[in-house]
Amino acid sequence: MVIPSINSQSELPAHGGDLDRAITQYGGQMTDWLDLSTGISPWPYPPPDVEATLWQHLPQAPNTLCQAAARYYGCEELYVVVSPGSQLAIRLLPTLLPKPTTVAIPLIGYQEHGYAWQRAGHQTLHYQGLAELNALVGNKQVEHAVVINPNNPTTEYYPTVALSDLARRLSGVMLVDEAFADMATASMVEYLDTNENLIILRSPGKFFGLAGARVGFLLSRNQLADQLKTLLMPWSLSAPACHVVESALRDSDWQAMQKQRIQQASQKMVQLLSVVVKRRQPDLELRPQALFCSLFGSKESLHELHQGLAERKIWTRLNTPQEPVSWLRIGLPGSAQSRFEAALDSVIKQ
Ligand SMILES: Cc1ncc(COP(=O)(O)O)c(C=O)c1O
C-alpha cells in the first residue's frame, strides 16, 4: 500500500517515555510507575567517574570518541560524525538536501523520519514491506529512501544485501536507521566503503541504555556527513557525555554480558506475552525484537492490555490514533521482572 502523504504535517510525532501522560490519565507519581514504553535497555552502562575539568572546559573535538565508535561499529574513523543523539541528525539531514525531493518512508516506524522530511519540504511516499520499497525505487518514484532496520515498532528486518542493492539503484541517498541494530548479526556498515549514497544512524541510547547522554552517530562517506559535521561545530556535544559513551563503546566485556542478559530477558518476555495472547487475546500477533516486544492486532484488544497494565502503573506504548495500524510496544522490565509478571498475570485473570 503506497499512501502519498500531505506535506504540511505540523503535529509533532508522539514518543514513548511520556510518563506525564500516564500520570494525567491514570494518576500516581513518577516513582509509582514502571516505564516500559520505550526500547531503552533497563540495564544502562554504569557511567565511569568524570573529571571535573570536563565540565569546566569547552569540549575538544570528539576524536577519541570517533576512534572508539569506528572500532565498535567496524568502519573507517573518517566516516564517523557524532551528533547530539541520532534524533538531531534525523531532523537535520533532510534540510541539507538542495531541493525538495521525493523520499520513501516506512508507513509504520519511528515517526520522526517522515516528520523531518515533510518539514523540510520534501514529498514522502510511504511503503509497507521490502516489496513496496523495491517498487518505489524500481519505478523511480523516489530519489531517496529511509529504512529503519530493525524497525521500531514493527520489528521487521531487511537483509542488508537487499538494502545495498536498493541503495545502488537510488539516485539520492539511502538513510538506514540502525538504532536497534546492536543485537543484530549484520549491519549496513559493511557496505559503507562501496556505497557513497549510504548513510547509517546508530544510537548508544538503546543497547547501552544511555539515551540521556544525547550522543548518536552518523556513519557515511557522503558529503552530507561533512555538512552535518560543520553544522554541529563547535561545541554541540557535552564532553562528559562523550566520555561516558566512549567508555561504553570500548568495554567489550560489558557488551558481551549485556547481549546475554538482553537475549535471556527477551526470550522470557516472549514466553510471558505468548501466554497472554493464547489465554486472552488470540487475535494478537506477537513480534519480538531484542529490546522490546510488539503486539499487532485489533485496537480493542491492544487497548485492553495497555489499559490493564496502566491500571497497575505499568506504562506501555500504544500507537497514536493517526496511525493506520494498531500496535502496542512493551520494553524489557529488567529488575522489575516479577512486578511485570504479577501484573500480566492479574490482567489475564481479570
Ligand atoms: C528507530 C529510532 N531511531 C532513532 C531514535 C533516536 O534516538 P537517539 O536520539 O537517542 O539516538 C529513536 C528513539 O527512540 C528510535 O526509536
mmCIF file with all atom_site columns, N, CA and C and ligand atoms in Angstrom, residues 15-16 38-40 83-90 109-113 148-153 177-180 201-206 210-217 292 329, ligand 1:
data_model
loop_
_atom_site.group_PDB
_atom_site.id
_atom_site.type_symbol
_atom_site.label_atom_id
_atom_site.label_alt_id
_atom_site.label_comp_id
_atom_site.label_asym_id
_atom_site.label_entity_id
_atom_site.label_seq_id
_atom_site.pdbx_PDB_ins_code
_atom_site.Cartn_x
_atom_site.Cartn_y
_atom_site.Cartn_z
_atom_site.occupancy
_atom_site.B_iso_or_equiv
_atom_site.pdbx_formal_charge
_atom_site.auth_seq_id
_atom_site.auth_comp_id
_atom_site.auth_asym_id
_atom_site.auth_atom_id
_atom_site.pdbx_PDB_model_num
ATOM   1   N N  . HIS A 1 15  ? 5.990  10.026 21.281 1.00 0.00 ? 15  HIS A N  1
ATOM   2   C CA . HIS A 1 15  ? 7.082  9.128  21.686 1.00 0.00 ? 15  HIS A CA 1
ATOM   3   C C  . HIS A 1 15  ? 6.710  8.368  22.946 1.00 0.00 ? 15  HIS A C  1
ATOM   4   N N  . GLY A 1 16  ? 7.393  7.243  23.168 1.00 0.00 ? 16  GLY A N  1
ATOM   5   C CA . GLY A 1 16  ? 7.272  6.560  24.452 1.00 0.00 ? 16  GLY A CA 1
ATOM   6   C C  . GLY A 1 16  ? 8.004  7.381  25.518 1.00 0.00 ? 16  GLY A C  1
ATOM   7   N N  . THR A 1 38  ? 9.384  2.476  26.220 1.00 0.00 ? 38  THR A N  1
ATOM   8   C CA . THR A 1 38  ? 10.468 2.722  25.260 1.00 0.00 ? 38  THR A CA 1
ATOM   9   C C  . THR A 1 38  ? 11.215 1.418  24.995 1.00 0.00 ? 38  THR A C  1
ATOM   10  N N  . GLY A 1 39  ? 12.161 1.444  24.081 1.00 0.00 ? 39  GLY A N  1
ATOM   11  C CA . GLY A 1 39  ? 13.005 0.269  23.815 1.00 0.00 ? 39  GLY A CA 1
ATOM   12  C C  . GLY A 1 39  ? 14.401 0.474  24.388 1.00 0.00 ? 39  GLY A C  1
ATOM   13  N N  . ILE A 1 40  ? 14.493 1.312  25.410 1.00 0.00 ? 40  ILE A N  1
ATOM   14  C CA . ILE A 1 40  ? 15.806 1.578  26.032 1.00 0.00 ? 40  ILE A CA 1
ATOM   15  C C  . ILE A 1 40  ? 16.132 0.436  26.994 1.00 0.00 ? 40  ILE A C  1
ATOM   16  N N  . SER A 1 83  ? 26.761 13.157 16.779 1.00 0.00 ? 83  SER A N  1
ATOM   17  C CA . SER A 1 83  ? 25.663 14.132 16.817 1.00 0.00 ? 83  SER A CA 1
ATOM   18  C C  . SER A 1 83  ? 25.025 14.068 18.212 1.00 0.00 ? 83  SER A C  1
ATOM   19  N N  . PRO A 1 84  ? 24.400 15.149 18.656 1.00 0.00 ? 84  PRO A N  1
ATOM   20  C CA . PRO A 1 84  ? 23.742 15.102 19.966 1.00 0.00 ? 84  PRO A CA 1
ATOM   21  C C  . PRO A 1 84  ? 22.473 14.236 19.891 1.00 0.00 ? 84  PRO A C  1
ATOM   22  N N  . GLY A 1 85  ? 22.658 12.931 19.860 1.00 0.00 ? 85  GLY A N  1
ATOM   23  C CA . GLY A 1 85  ? 21.561 11.976 19.652 1.00 0.00 ? 85  GLY A CA 1
ATOM   24  C C  . GLY A 1 85  ? 21.382 11.774 18.159 1.00 0.00 ? 85  GLY A C  1
ATOM   25  N N  . SER A 1 86  ? 20.996 10.550 17.744 1.00 0.00 ? 86  SER A N  1
ATOM   26  C CA . SER A 1 86  ? 20.765 10.365 16.307 1.00 0.00 ? 86  SER A CA 1
ATOM   27  C C  . SER A 1 86  ? 19.528 11.156 15.882 1.00 0.00 ? 86  SER A C  1
ATOM   28  N N  . GLN A 1 87  ? 18.689 11.489 16.849 1.00 0.00 ? 87  GLN A N  1
ATOM   29  C CA . GLN A 1 87  ? 17.477 12.267 16.597 1.00 0.00 ? 87  GLN A CA 1
ATOM   30  C C  . GLN A 1 87  ? 17.772 13.591 15.879 1.00 0.00 ? 87  GLN A C  1
ATOM   31  N N  . LEU A 1 88  ? 18.817 14.293 16.312 1.00 0.00 ? 88  LEU A N  1
ATOM   32  C CA . LEU A 1 88  ? 19.101 15.587 15.682 1.00 0.00 ? 88  LEU A CA 1
ATOM   33  C C  . LEU A 1 88  ? 19.544 15.384 14.225 1.00 0.00 ? 88  LEU A C  1
ATOM   34  N N  . ALA A 1 89  ? 20.285 14.301 13.984 1.00 0.00 ? 89  ALA A N  1
ATOM   35  C CA . ALA A 1 89  ? 20.693 14.002 12.597 1.00 0.00 ? 89  ALA A CA 1
ATOM   36  C C  . ALA A 1 89  ? 19.449 13.723 11.744 1.00 0.00 ? 89  ALA A C  1
ATOM   37  N N  . ILE A 1 90  ? 18.479 13.022 12.339 1.00 0.00 ? 90  ILE A N  1
ATOM   38  C CA . ILE A 1 90  ? 17.229 12.720 11.611 1.00 0.00 ? 90  ILE A CA 1
ATOM   39  C C  . ILE A 1 90  ? 16.536 14.031 11.211 1.00 0.00 ? 90  ILE A C  1
ATOM   40  N N  . GLY A 1 109 ? 6.719  3.113  11.694 1.00 0.00 ? 109 GLY A N  1
ATOM   41  C CA . GLY A 1 109 ? 8.117  3.201  12.103 1.00 0.00 ? 109 GLY A CA 1
ATOM   42  C C  . GLY A 1 109 ? 8.311  4.468  12.905 1.00 0.00 ? 109 GLY A C  1
ATOM   43  N N  . TYR A 1 110 ? 9.516  4.697  13.365 1.00 0.00 ? 110 TYR A N  1
ATOM   44  C CA . TYR A 1 110 ? 9.828  5.885  14.150 1.00 0.00 ? 110 TYR A CA 1
ATOM   45  C C  . TYR A 1 110 ? 9.383  7.125  13.362 1.00 0.00 ? 110 TYR A C  1
ATOM   46  N N  . GLN A 1 111 ? 8.362  7.791  13.888 1.00 0.00 ? 111 GLN A N  1
ATOM   47  C CA . GLN A 1 111 ? 7.671  8.806  13.085 1.00 0.00 ? 111 GLN A CA 1
ATOM   48  C C  . GLN A 1 111 ? 8.474  10.076 12.819 1.00 0.00 ? 111 GLN A C  1
ATOM   49  N N  . GLU A 1 112 ? 9.565  10.230 13.532 1.00 0.00 ? 112 GLU A N  1
ATOM   50  C CA . GLU A 1 112 ? 10.383 11.429 13.341 1.00 0.00 ? 112 GLU A CA 1
ATOM   51  C C  . GLU A 1 112 ? 10.929 11.525 11.913 1.00 0.00 ? 112 GLU A C  1
ATOM   52  N N  . HIS A 1 113 ? 11.131 10.371 11.267 1.00 0.00 ? 113 HIS A N  1
ATOM   53  C CA . HIS A 1 113 ? 11.697 10.413 9.912  1.00 0.00 ? 113 HIS A CA 1
ATOM   54  C C  . HIS A 1 113 ? 10.754 11.144 8.954  1.00 0.00 ? 113 HIS A C  1
ATOM   55  N N  . ILE A 1 148 ? 14.319 1.713  8.473  1.00 0.00 ? 148 ILE A N  1
ATOM   56  C CA . ILE A 1 148 ? 14.641 1.528  9.897  1.00 0.00 ? 148 ILE A CA 1
ATOM   57  C C  . ILE A 1 148 ? 14.882 0.029  10.057 1.00 0.00 ? 148 ILE A C  1
ATOM   58  N N  . ASN A 1 149 ? 16.101 -0.348 10.392 1.00 0.00 ? 149 ASN A N  1
ATOM   59  C CA . ASN A 1 149 ? 16.487 -1.763 10.341 1.00 0.00 ? 149 ASN A CA 1
ATOM   60  C C  . ASN A 1 149 ? 17.268 -2.173 11.588 1.00 0.00 ? 149 ASN A C  1
ATOM   61  N N  . PRO A 1 150 ? 16.696 -2.953 12.496 1.00 0.00 ? 150 PRO A N  1
ATOM   62  C CA . PRO A 1 150 ? 15.325 -3.428 12.512 1.00 0.00 ? 150 PRO A CA 1
ATOM   63  C C  . PRO A 1 150 ? 14.366 -2.286 12.822 1.00 0.00 ? 150 PRO A C  1
ATOM   64  N N  . ASN A 1 151 ? 13.127 -2.481 12.367 1.00 0.00 ? 151 ASN A N  1
ATOM   65  C CA . ASN A 1 151 ? 12.144 -1.415 12.512 1.00 0.00 ? 151 ASN A CA 1
ATOM   66  C C  . ASN A 1 151 ? 11.587 -1.367 13.932 1.00 0.00 ? 151 ASN A C  1
ATOM   67  N N  . ASN A 1 152 ? 11.413 -0.161 14.408 1.00 0.00 ? 152 ASN A N  1
ATOM   68  C CA . ASN A 1 152 ? 10.722 0.107  15.674 1.00 0.00 ? 152 ASN A CA 1
ATOM   69  C C  . ASN A 1 152 ? 9.432  0.831  15.309 1.00 0.00 ? 152 ASN A C  1
ATOM   70  N N  . PRO A 1 153 ? 8.270  0.271  15.512 1.00 0.00 ? 153 PRO A N  1
ATOM   71  C CA . PRO A 1 153 ? 7.944  -0.879 16.351 1.00 0.00 ? 153 PRO A CA 1
ATOM   72  C C  . PRO A 1 153 ? 7.641  -2.178 15.600 1.00 0.00 ? 153 PRO A C  1
ATOM   73  N N  . ASP A 1 177 ? 18.449 3.650  9.454  1.00 0.00 ? 177 ASP A N  1
ATOM   74  C CA . ASP A 1 177 ? 18.443 3.912  10.894 1.00 0.00 ? 177 ASP A CA 1
ATOM   75  C C  . ASP A 1 177 ? 18.642 2.581  11.610 1.00 0.00 ? 177 ASP A C  1
ATOM   76  N N  . GLU A 1 178 ? 19.841 2.400  12.173 1.00 0.00 ? 178 GLU A N  1
ATOM   77  C CA . GLU A 1 178 ? 20.171 1.149  12.869 1.00 0.00 ? 178 GLU A CA 1
ATOM   78  C C  . GLU A 1 178 ? 20.201 1.364  14.386 1.00 0.00 ? 178 GLU A C  1
ATOM   79  N N  . ALA A 1 179 ? 19.271 2.180  14.871 1.00 0.00 ? 179 ALA A N  1
ATOM   80  C CA . ALA A 1 179 ? 19.253 2.468  16.319 1.00 0.00 ? 179 ALA A CA 1
ATOM   81  C C  . ALA A 1 179 ? 19.121 1.196  17.146 1.00 0.00 ? 179 ALA A C  1
ATOM   82  N N  . PHE A 1 180 ? 18.453 0.175  16.589 1.00 0.00 ? 180 PHE A N  1
ATOM   83  C CA . PHE A 1 180 ? 18.231 -1.062 17.346 1.00 0.00 ? 180 PHE A CA 1
ATOM   84  C C  . PHE A 1 180 ? 19.071 -2.225 16.795 1.00 0.00 ? 180 PHE A C  1
ATOM   85  N N  . LEU A 1 201 ? 22.603 5.518  10.697 1.00 0.00 ? 201 LEU A N  1
ATOM   86  C CA . LEU A 1 201 ? 22.491 6.145  12.015 1.00 0.00 ? 201 LEU A CA 1
ATOM   87  C C  . LEU A 1 201 ? 22.598 5.075  13.083 1.00 0.00 ? 201 LEU A C  1
ATOM   88  N N  . ARG A 1 202 ? 23.367 5.335  14.122 1.00 0.00 ? 202 ARG A N  1
ATOM   89  C CA . ARG A 1 202 ? 23.473 4.401  15.251 1.00 0.00 ? 202 ARG A CA 1
ATOM   90  C C  . ARG A 1 202 ? 23.225 5.186  16.548 1.00 0.00 ? 202 ARG A C  1
ATOM   91  N N  . SER A 1 203 ? 22.717 4.478  17.537 1.00 0.00 ? 203 SER A N  1
ATOM   92  C CA . SER A 1 203 ? 22.357 5.170  18.779 1.00 0.00 ? 203 SER A CA 1
ATOM   93  C C  . SER A 1 203 ? 22.788 4.382  20.014 1.00 0.00 ? 203 SER A C  1
ATOM   94  N N  . PRO A 1 204 ? 23.689 4.932  20.812 1.00 0.00 ? 204 PRO A N  1
ATOM   95  C CA . PRO A 1 204 ? 24.048 4.260  22.068 1.00 0.00 ? 204 PRO A CA 1
ATOM   96  C C  . PRO A 1 204 ? 22.925 4.355  23.104 1.00 0.00 ? 204 PRO A C  1
ATOM   97  N N  . GLY A 1 205 ? 21.852 5.040  22.744 1.00 0.00 ? 205 GLY A N  1
ATOM   98  C CA . GLY A 1 205 ? 20.732 5.213  23.675 1.00 0.00 ? 205 GLY A CA 1
ATOM   99  C C  . GLY A 1 205 ? 20.007 3.917  23.986 1.00 0.00 ? 205 GLY A C  1
ATOM   100 N N  . LYS A 1 206 ? 19.976 2.981  23.049 1.00 0.00 ? 206 LYS A N  1
ATOM   101 C CA . LYS A 1 206 ? 19.128 1.783  23.221 1.00 0.00 ? 206 LYS A CA 1
ATOM   102 C C  . LYS A 1 206 ? 19.886 0.651  23.911 1.00 0.00 ? 206 LYS A C  1
ATOM   103 N N  . LEU A 1 210 ? 21.899 4.494  27.250 1.00 0.00 ? 210 LEU A N  1
ATOM   104 C CA . LEU A 1 210 ? 22.457 5.821  27.534 1.00 0.00 ? 210 LEU A CA 1
ATOM   105 C C  . LEU A 1 210 ? 21.700 6.917  26.769 1.00 0.00 ? 210 LEU A C  1
ATOM   106 N N  . ALA A 1 211 ? 20.396 6.801  26.718 1.00 0.00 ? 211 ALA A N  1
ATOM   107 C CA . ALA A 1 211 ? 19.602 7.778  25.951 1.00 0.00 ? 211 ALA A CA 1
ATOM   108 C C  . ALA A 1 211 ? 19.772 9.198  26.500 1.00 0.00 ? 211 ALA A C  1
ATOM   109 N N  . GLY A 1 212 ? 19.975 9.308  27.806 1.00 0.00 ? 212 GLY A N  1
ATOM   110 C CA . GLY A 1 212 ? 20.107 10.635 28.414 1.00 0.00 ? 212 GLY A CA 1
ATOM   111 C C  . GLY A 1 212 ? 21.411 11.337 28.064 1.00 0.00 ? 212 GLY A C  1
ATOM   112 N N  . ALA A 1 213 ? 22.384 10.590 27.555 1.00 0.00 ? 213 ALA A N  1
ATOM   113 C CA . ALA A 1 213 ? 23.672 11.214 27.189 1.00 0.00 ? 213 ALA A CA 1
ATOM   114 C C  . ALA A 1 213 ? 23.521 12.112 25.960 1.00 0.00 ? 213 ALA A C  1
ATOM   115 N N  . ARG A 1 214 ? 22.511 11.837 25.157 1.00 0.00 ? 214 ARG A N  1
ATOM   116 C CA . ARG A 1 214 ? 22.278 12.548 23.889 1.00 0.00 ? 214 ARG A CA 1
ATOM   117 C C  . ARG A 1 214 ? 23.529 12.520 23.009 1.00 0.00 ? 214 ARG A C  1
ATOM   118 N N  . VAL A 1 215 ? 23.978 11.314 22.745 1.00 0.00 ? 215 VAL A N  1
ATOM   119 C CA . VAL A 1 215 ? 25.083 11.115 21.811 1.00 0.00 ? 215 VAL A CA 1
ATOM   120 C C  . VAL A 1 215 ? 24.612 10.092 20.778 1.00 0.00 ? 215 VAL A C  1
ATOM   121 N N  . GLY A 1 216 ? 24.774 10.415 19.524 1.00 0.00 ? 216 GLY A N  1
ATOM   122 C CA . GLY A 1 216 ? 24.404 9.485  18.466 1.00 0.00 ? 216 GLY A CA 1
ATOM   123 C C  . GLY A 1 216 ? 25.454 9.546  17.367 1.00 0.00 ? 216 GLY A C  1
ATOM   124 N N  . PHE A 1 217 ? 25.378 8.626  16.418 1.00 0.00 ? 217 PHE A N  1
ATOM   125 C CA . PHE A 1 217 ? 26.400 8.584  15.368 1.00 0.00 ? 217 PHE A CA 1
ATOM   126 C C  . PHE A 1 217 ? 25.776 8.520  13.985 1.00 0.00 ? 217 PHE A C  1
ATOM   127 N N  . PHE A 1 292 ? 12.528 -4.964 22.875 1.00 0.00 ? 292 PHE A N  1
ATOM   128 C CA . PHE A 1 292 ? 11.100 -4.764 23.107 1.00 0.00 ? 292 PHE A CA 1
ATOM   129 C C  . PHE A 1 292 ? 10.325 -5.845 22.382 1.00 0.00 ? 292 PHE A C  1
ATOM   130 N N  . ARG A 1 329 ? 3.736  -1.563 22.087 1.00 0.00 ? 329 ARG A N  1
ATOM   131 C CA . ARG A 1 329 ? 5.146  -1.942 22.287 1.00 0.00 ? 329 ARG A CA 1
ATOM   132 C C  . ARG A 1 329 ? 5.445  -2.020 23.785 1.00 0.00 ? 329 ARG A C  1
HETATM 133 C C1 . LIG B 2 .   ? 14.297 3.983  15.452 1.00 0.00 ? 1   LIG B C1 1
HETATM 134 C C2 . LIG B 2 .   ? 14.864 5.140  16.237 1.00 0.00 ? 1   LIG B C2 1
HETATM 135 N N1 . LIG B 2 .   ? 15.820 5.896  15.679 1.00 0.00 ? 1   LIG B N1 1
HETATM 136 C C3 . LIG B 2 .   ? 16.369 6.931  16.325 1.00 0.00 ? 1   LIG B C3 1
HETATM 137 C C4 . LIG B 2 .   ? 15.939 7.274  17.587 1.00 0.00 ? 1   LIG B C4 1
HETATM 138 C C5 . LIG B 2 .   ? 16.593 8.464  18.266 1.00 0.00 ? 1   LIG B C5 1
HETATM 139 O O1 . LIG B 2 .   ? 17.435 8.027  19.305 1.00 0.00 ? 1   LIG B O1 1
HETATM 140 P P1 . LIG B 2 .   ? 18.596 8.911  19.905 1.00 0.00 ? 1   LIG B P1 1
HETATM 141 O O2 . LIG B 2 .   ? 18.368 10.321 19.506 1.00 0.00 ? 1   LIG B O2 1
HETATM 142 O O3 . LIG B 2 .   ? 18.522 8.718  21.368 1.00 0.00 ? 1   LIG B O3 1
HETATM 143 O O4 . LIG B 2 .   ? 19.889 8.390  19.334 1.00 0.00 ? 1   LIG B O4 1
HETATM 144 C C6 . LIG B 2 .   ? 14.938 6.542  18.203 1.00 0.00 ? 1   LIG B C6 1
HETATM 145 C C7 . LIG B 2 .   ? 14.450 6.907  19.536 1.00 0.00 ? 1   LIG B C7 1
HETATM 146 O O5 . LIG B 2 .   ? 13.550 6.341  20.088 1.00 0.00 ? 1   LIG B O5 1
HETATM 147 C C8 . LIG B 2 .   ? 14.381 5.433  17.506 1.00 0.00 ? 1   LIG B C8 1
HETATM 148 O O6 . LIG B 2 .   ? 13.427 4.676  18.042 1.00 0.00 ? 1   LIG B O6 1
#
